[in-house]
mmCIF file of C-alpha atoms and ligand atoms in Angstrom:
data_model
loop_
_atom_site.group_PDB
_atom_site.id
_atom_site.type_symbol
_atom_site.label_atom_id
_atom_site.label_comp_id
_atom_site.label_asym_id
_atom_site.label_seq_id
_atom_site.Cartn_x
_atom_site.Cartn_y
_atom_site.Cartn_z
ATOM 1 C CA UNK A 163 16.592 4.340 -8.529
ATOM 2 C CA UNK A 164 12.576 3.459 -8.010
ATOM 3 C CA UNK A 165 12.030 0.625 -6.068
ATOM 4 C CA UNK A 166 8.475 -0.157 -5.927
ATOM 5 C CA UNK A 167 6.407 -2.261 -3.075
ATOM 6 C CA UNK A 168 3.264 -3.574 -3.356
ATOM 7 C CA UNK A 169 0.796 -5.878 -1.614
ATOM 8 C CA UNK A 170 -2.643 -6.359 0.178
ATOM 9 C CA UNK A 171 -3.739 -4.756 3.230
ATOM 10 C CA UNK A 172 -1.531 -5.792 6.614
ATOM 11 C CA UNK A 173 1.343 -8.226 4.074
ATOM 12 C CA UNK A 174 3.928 -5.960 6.020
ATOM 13 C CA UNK A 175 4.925 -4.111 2.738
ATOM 14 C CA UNK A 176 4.974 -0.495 4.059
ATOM 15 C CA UNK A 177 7.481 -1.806 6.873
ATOM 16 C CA UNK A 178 9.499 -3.575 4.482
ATOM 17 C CA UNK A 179 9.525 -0.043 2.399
ATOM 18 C CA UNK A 180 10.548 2.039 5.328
ATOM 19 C CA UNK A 181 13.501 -0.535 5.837
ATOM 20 C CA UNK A 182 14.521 -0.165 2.306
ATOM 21 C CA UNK A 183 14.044 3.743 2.311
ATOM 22 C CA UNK A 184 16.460 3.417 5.545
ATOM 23 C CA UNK A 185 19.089 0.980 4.251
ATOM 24 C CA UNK A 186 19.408 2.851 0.031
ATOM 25 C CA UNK A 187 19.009 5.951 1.704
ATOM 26 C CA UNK A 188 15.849 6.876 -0.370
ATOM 27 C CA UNK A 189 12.597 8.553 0.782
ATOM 28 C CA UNK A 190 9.696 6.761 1.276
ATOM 29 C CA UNK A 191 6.048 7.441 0.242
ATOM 30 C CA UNK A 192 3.247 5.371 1.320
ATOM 31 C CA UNK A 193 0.595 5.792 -1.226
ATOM 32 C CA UNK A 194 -2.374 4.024 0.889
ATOM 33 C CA UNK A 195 -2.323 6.840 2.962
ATOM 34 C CA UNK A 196 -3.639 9.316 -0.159
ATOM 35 C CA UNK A 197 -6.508 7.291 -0.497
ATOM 36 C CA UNK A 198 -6.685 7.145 3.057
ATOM 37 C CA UNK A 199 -6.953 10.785 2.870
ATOM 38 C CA UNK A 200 -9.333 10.959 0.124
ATOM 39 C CA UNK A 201 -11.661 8.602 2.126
ATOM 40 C CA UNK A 202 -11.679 10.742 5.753
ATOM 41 C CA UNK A 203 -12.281 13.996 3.496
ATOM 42 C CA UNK A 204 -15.576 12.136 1.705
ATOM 43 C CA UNK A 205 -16.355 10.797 5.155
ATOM 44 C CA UNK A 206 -15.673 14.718 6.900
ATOM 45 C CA UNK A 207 -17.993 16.846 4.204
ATOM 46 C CA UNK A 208 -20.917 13.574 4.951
ATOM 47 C CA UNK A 209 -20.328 12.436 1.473
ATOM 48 C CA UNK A 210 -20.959 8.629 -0.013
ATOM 49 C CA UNK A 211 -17.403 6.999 -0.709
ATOM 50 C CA UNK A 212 -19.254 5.171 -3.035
ATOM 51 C CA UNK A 213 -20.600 7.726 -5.148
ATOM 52 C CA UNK A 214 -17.440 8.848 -7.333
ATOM 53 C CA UNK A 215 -18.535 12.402 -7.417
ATOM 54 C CA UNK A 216 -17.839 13.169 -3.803
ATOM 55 C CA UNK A 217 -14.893 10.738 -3.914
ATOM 56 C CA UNK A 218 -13.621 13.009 -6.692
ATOM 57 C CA UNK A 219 -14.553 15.921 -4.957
ATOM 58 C CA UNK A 220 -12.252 14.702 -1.898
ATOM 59 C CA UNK A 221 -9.117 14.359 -4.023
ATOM 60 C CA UNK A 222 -8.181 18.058 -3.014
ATOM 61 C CA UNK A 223 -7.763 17.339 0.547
ATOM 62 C CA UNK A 224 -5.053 19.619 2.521
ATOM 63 C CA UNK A 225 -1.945 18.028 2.795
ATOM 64 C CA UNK A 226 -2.312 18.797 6.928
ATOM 65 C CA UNK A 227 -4.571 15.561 6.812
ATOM 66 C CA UNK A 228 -1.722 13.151 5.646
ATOM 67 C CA UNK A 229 -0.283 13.708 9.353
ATOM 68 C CA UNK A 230 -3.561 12.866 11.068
ATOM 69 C CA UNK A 231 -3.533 9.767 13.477
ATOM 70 C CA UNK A 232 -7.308 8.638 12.401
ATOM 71 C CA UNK A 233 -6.312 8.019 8.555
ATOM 72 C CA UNK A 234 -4.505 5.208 10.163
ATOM 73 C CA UNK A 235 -7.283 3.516 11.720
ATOM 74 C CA UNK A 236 -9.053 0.289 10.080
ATOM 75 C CA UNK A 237 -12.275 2.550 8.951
ATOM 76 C CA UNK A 238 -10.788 4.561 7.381
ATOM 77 C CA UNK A 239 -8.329 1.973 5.100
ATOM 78 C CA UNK A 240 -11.995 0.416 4.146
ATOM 79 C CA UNK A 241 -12.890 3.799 3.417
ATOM 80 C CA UNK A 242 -9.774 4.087 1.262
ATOM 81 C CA UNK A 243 -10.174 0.740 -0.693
ATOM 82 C CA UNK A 244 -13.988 2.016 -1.253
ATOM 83 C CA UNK A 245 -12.836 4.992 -3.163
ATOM 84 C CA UNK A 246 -9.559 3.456 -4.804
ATOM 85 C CA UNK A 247 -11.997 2.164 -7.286
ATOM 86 C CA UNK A 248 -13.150 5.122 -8.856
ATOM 87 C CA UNK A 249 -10.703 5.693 -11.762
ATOM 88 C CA UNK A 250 -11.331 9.613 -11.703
ATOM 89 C CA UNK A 251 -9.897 9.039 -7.790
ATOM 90 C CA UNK A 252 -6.936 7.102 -9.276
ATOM 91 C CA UNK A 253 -6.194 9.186 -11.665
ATOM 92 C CA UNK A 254 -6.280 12.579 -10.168
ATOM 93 C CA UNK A 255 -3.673 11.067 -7.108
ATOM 94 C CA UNK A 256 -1.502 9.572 -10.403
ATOM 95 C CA UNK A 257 1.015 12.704 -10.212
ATOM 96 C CA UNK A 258 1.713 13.421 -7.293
ATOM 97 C CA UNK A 259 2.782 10.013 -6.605
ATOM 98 C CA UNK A 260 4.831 10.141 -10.272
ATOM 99 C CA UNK A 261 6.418 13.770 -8.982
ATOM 100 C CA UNK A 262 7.356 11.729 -5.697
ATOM 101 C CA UNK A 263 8.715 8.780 -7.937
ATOM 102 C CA UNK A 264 10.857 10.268 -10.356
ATOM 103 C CA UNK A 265 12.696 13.071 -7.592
ATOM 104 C CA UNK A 266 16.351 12.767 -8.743
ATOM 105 C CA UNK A 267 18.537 10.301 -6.743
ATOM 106 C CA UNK A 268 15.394 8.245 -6.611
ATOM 107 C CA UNK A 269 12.267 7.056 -4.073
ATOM 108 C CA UNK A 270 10.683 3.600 -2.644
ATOM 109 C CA UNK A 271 6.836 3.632 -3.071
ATOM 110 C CA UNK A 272 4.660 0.977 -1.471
ATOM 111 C CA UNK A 273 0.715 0.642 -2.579
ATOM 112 C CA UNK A 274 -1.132 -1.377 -4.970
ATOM 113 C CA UNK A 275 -0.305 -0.861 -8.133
ATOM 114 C CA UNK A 276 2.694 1.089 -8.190
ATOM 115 C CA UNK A 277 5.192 -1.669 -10.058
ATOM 116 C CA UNK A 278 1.948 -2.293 -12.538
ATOM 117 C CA UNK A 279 0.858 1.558 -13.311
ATOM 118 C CA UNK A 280 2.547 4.446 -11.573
ATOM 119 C CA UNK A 281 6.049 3.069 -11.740
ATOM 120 C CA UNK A 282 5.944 0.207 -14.263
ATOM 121 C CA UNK A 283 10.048 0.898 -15.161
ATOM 122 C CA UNK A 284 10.960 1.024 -11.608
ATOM 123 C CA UNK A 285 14.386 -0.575 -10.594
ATOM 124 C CA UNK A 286 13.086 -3.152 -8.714
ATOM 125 C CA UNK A 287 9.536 -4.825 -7.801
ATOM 126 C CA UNK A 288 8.219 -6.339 -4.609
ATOM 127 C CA UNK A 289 5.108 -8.194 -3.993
ATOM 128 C CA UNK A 290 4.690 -8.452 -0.742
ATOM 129 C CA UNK A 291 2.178 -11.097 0.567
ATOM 130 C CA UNK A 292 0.646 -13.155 3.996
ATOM 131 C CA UNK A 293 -1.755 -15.448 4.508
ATOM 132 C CA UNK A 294 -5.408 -13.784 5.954
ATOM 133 C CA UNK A 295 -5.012 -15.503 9.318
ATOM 134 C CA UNK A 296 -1.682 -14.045 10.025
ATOM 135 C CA UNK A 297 -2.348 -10.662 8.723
ATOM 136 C CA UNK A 298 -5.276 -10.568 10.694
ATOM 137 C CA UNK A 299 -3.247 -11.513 13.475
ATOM 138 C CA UNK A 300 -1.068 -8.739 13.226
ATOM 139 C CA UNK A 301 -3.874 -6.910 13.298
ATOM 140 C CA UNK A 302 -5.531 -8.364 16.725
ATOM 141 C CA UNK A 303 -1.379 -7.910 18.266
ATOM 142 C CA UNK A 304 -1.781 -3.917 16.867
ATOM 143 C CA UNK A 305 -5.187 -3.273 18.536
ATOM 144 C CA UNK A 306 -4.475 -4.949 21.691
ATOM 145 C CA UNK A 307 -1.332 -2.967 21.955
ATOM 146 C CA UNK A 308 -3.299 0.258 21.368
ATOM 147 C CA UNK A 309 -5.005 -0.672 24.359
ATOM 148 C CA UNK A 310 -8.260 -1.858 22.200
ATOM 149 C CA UNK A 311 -10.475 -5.024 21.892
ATOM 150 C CA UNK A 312 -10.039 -6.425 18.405
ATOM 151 C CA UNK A 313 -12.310 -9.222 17.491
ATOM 152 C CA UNK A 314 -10.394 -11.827 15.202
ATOM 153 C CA UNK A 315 -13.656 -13.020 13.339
ATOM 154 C CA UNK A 316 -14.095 -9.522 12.109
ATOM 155 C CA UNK A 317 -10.599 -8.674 11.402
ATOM 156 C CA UNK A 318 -10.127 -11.960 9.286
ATOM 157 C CA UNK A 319 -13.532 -10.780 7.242
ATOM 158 C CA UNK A 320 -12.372 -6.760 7.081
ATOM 159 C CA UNK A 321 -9.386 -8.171 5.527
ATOM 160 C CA UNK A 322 -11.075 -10.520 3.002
ATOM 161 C CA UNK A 323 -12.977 -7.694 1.811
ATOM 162 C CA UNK A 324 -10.218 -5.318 1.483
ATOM 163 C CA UNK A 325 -8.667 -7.991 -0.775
ATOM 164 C CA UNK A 326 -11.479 -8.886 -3.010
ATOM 165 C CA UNK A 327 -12.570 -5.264 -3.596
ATOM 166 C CA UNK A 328 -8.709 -4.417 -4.429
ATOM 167 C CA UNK A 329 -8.202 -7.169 -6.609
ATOM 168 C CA UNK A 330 -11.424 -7.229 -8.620
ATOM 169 C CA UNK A 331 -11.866 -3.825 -8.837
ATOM 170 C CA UNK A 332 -11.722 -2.898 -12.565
ATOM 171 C CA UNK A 333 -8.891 -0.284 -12.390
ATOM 172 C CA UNK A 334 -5.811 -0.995 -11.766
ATOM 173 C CA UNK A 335 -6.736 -3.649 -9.691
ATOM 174 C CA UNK A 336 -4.023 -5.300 -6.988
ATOM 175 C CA UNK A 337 -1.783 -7.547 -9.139
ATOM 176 C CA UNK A 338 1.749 -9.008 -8.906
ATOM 177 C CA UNK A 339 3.629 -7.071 -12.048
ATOM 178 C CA UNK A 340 5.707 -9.337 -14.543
ATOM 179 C CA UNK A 341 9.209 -8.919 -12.917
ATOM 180 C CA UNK A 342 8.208 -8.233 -9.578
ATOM 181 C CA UNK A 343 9.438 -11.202 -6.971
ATOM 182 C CA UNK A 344 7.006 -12.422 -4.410
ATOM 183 C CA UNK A 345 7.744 -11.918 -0.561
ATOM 184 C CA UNK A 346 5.902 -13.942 1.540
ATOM 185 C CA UNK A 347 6.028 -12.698 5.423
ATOM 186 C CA UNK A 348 3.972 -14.858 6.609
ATOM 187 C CA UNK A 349 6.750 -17.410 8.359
ATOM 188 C CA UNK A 350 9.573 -15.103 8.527
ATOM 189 C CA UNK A 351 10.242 -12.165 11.580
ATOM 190 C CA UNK A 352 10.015 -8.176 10.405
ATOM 191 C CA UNK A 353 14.305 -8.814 10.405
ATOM 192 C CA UNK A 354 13.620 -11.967 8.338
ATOM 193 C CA UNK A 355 11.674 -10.226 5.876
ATOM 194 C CA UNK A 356 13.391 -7.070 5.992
ATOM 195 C CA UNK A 357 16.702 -9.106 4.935
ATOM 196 C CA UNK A 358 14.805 -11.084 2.222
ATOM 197 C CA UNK A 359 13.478 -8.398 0.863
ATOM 198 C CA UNK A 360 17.016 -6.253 0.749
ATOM 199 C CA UNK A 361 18.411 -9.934 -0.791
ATOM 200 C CA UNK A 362 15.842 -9.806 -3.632
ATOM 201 C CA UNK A 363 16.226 -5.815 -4.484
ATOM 202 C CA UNK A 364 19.795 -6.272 -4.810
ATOM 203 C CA UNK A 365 19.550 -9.581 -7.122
ATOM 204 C CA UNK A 366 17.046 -7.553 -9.344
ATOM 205 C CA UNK A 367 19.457 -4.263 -9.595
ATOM 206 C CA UNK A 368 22.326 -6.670 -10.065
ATOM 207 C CA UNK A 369 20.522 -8.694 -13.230
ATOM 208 C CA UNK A 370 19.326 -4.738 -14.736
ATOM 209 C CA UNK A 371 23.059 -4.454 -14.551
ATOM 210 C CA UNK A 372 24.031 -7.340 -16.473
ATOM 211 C CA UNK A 373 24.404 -6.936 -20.355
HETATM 212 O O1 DC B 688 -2.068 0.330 1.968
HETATM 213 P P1 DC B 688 -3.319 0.770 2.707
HETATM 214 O O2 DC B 688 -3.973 -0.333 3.478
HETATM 215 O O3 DC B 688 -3.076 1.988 3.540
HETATM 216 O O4 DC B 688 -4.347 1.197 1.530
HETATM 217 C C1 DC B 688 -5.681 1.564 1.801
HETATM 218 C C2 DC B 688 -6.512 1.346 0.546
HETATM 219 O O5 DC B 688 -6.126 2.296 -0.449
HETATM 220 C C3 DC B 688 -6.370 -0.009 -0.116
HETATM 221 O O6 DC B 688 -7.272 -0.960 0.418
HETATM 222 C C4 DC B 688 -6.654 0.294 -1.578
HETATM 223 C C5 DC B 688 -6.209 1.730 -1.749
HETATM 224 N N1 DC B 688 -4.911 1.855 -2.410
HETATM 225 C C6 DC B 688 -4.894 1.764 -3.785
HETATM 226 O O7 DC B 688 -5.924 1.509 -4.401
HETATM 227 N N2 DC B 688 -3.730 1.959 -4.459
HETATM 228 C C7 DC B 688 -2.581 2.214 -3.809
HETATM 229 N N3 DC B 688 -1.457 2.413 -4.498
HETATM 230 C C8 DC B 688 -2.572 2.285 -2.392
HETATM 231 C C9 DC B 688 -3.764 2.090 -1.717
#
């Protein structure tokens, strides 16, 4: 069984995954954090993110760099959505994330365009969604746990432009897939979602089921 995930930057998706990875039993793989990985490796050897020959050259990053704290950091997911447009970049990360899919008993994947191009047949889809302000939010709350000093105005514009680059970039851009239900966290608690989101997996295995 695939289940796939997908949403903008901060909807809560790659919670809602783990969840599901912890209540079907499956393993999880959160795809942001190749292109996370491809974007500290340009940013390491002091090449341009933009320029898709060092984003290319990136792609064969050591897999000792998907454990590193700093691909989590908001840089570096800018970095990320700077080189997720390059559709050499997309393409060489396409198999392992297929491999990861398709491992027998099945896998959850969260990202942005796994339920429209890496996993189009998956069991069930997810779009998971928030408005700006309260993603941003969630964002300030992070970074003021982390013992930082987040600044709102910026947040709320990072965001924005994480958004439109991902979903006007010309490949693959961020889309809701036809059959995917929309989750929107944005008035509902992480056990809220988490429940709404098990409710609407469970409807969609339940109609595949049906003849
Ligand atoms: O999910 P995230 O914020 O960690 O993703 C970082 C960036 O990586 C995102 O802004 C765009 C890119 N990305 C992508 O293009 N396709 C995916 N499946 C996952 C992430």
């Amino acid at each position: 069984m695939i289940i796939a995930v997908d949403g903008p930057a901060a909807s809560g998706k790659g919670t809602i995954a783990r969840a599901l990875g912890r209540h079907y039993a499956l393993p999880c793989l959160d795809t942001g954090l190749l292109y996370r990985a491809v974007g500290l490796s340009v940013l390491k050897a002091g090449g341009d993110p933009d320029r898709e020959s060092d984003a290319l050259a990136a792609c064969t990053f050591q897999d000792s760099l998907l454990d590193e704290p700093a691909l989590r950091s908001e840089a570096v997911g800018s970095l990320a959505s700077r080189v997720s447009i390059h559709q050499s970049v997309r393409e060489a990360l396409v198999a392992r994330q297929r491999v990861f899919a398709s491992q027998p008993g099945g896998a959850i994947l969260d990202g942005r365009d796994i339920a429209t191009v890496i996993a189009p047949d998956a069991d069930a889809k997810i779009f998971v969604t928030a408005s700006v302000h309260i993603r941003a939010q969630r964002r300030f709350s992070d970074g003021i746990a982390q013992g930082g000093h987040p600044d709102m105005d910026s947040l709320i514009a990072d965001i924005q432009a994480r958004d439109t680059r991902d979903m006007s970039r010309d490949h693959a851009p961020l889309r809701m897939a036809e059959g995917a239900d929309l989750l929107d966290t944005s008035d509902l608690t992480i056990e809220q979602a988490v429940q709404r989101a098990i409710a609407l997996v469970d409807a969609q295995l339940e109609g595949r089921l049906r003849p």
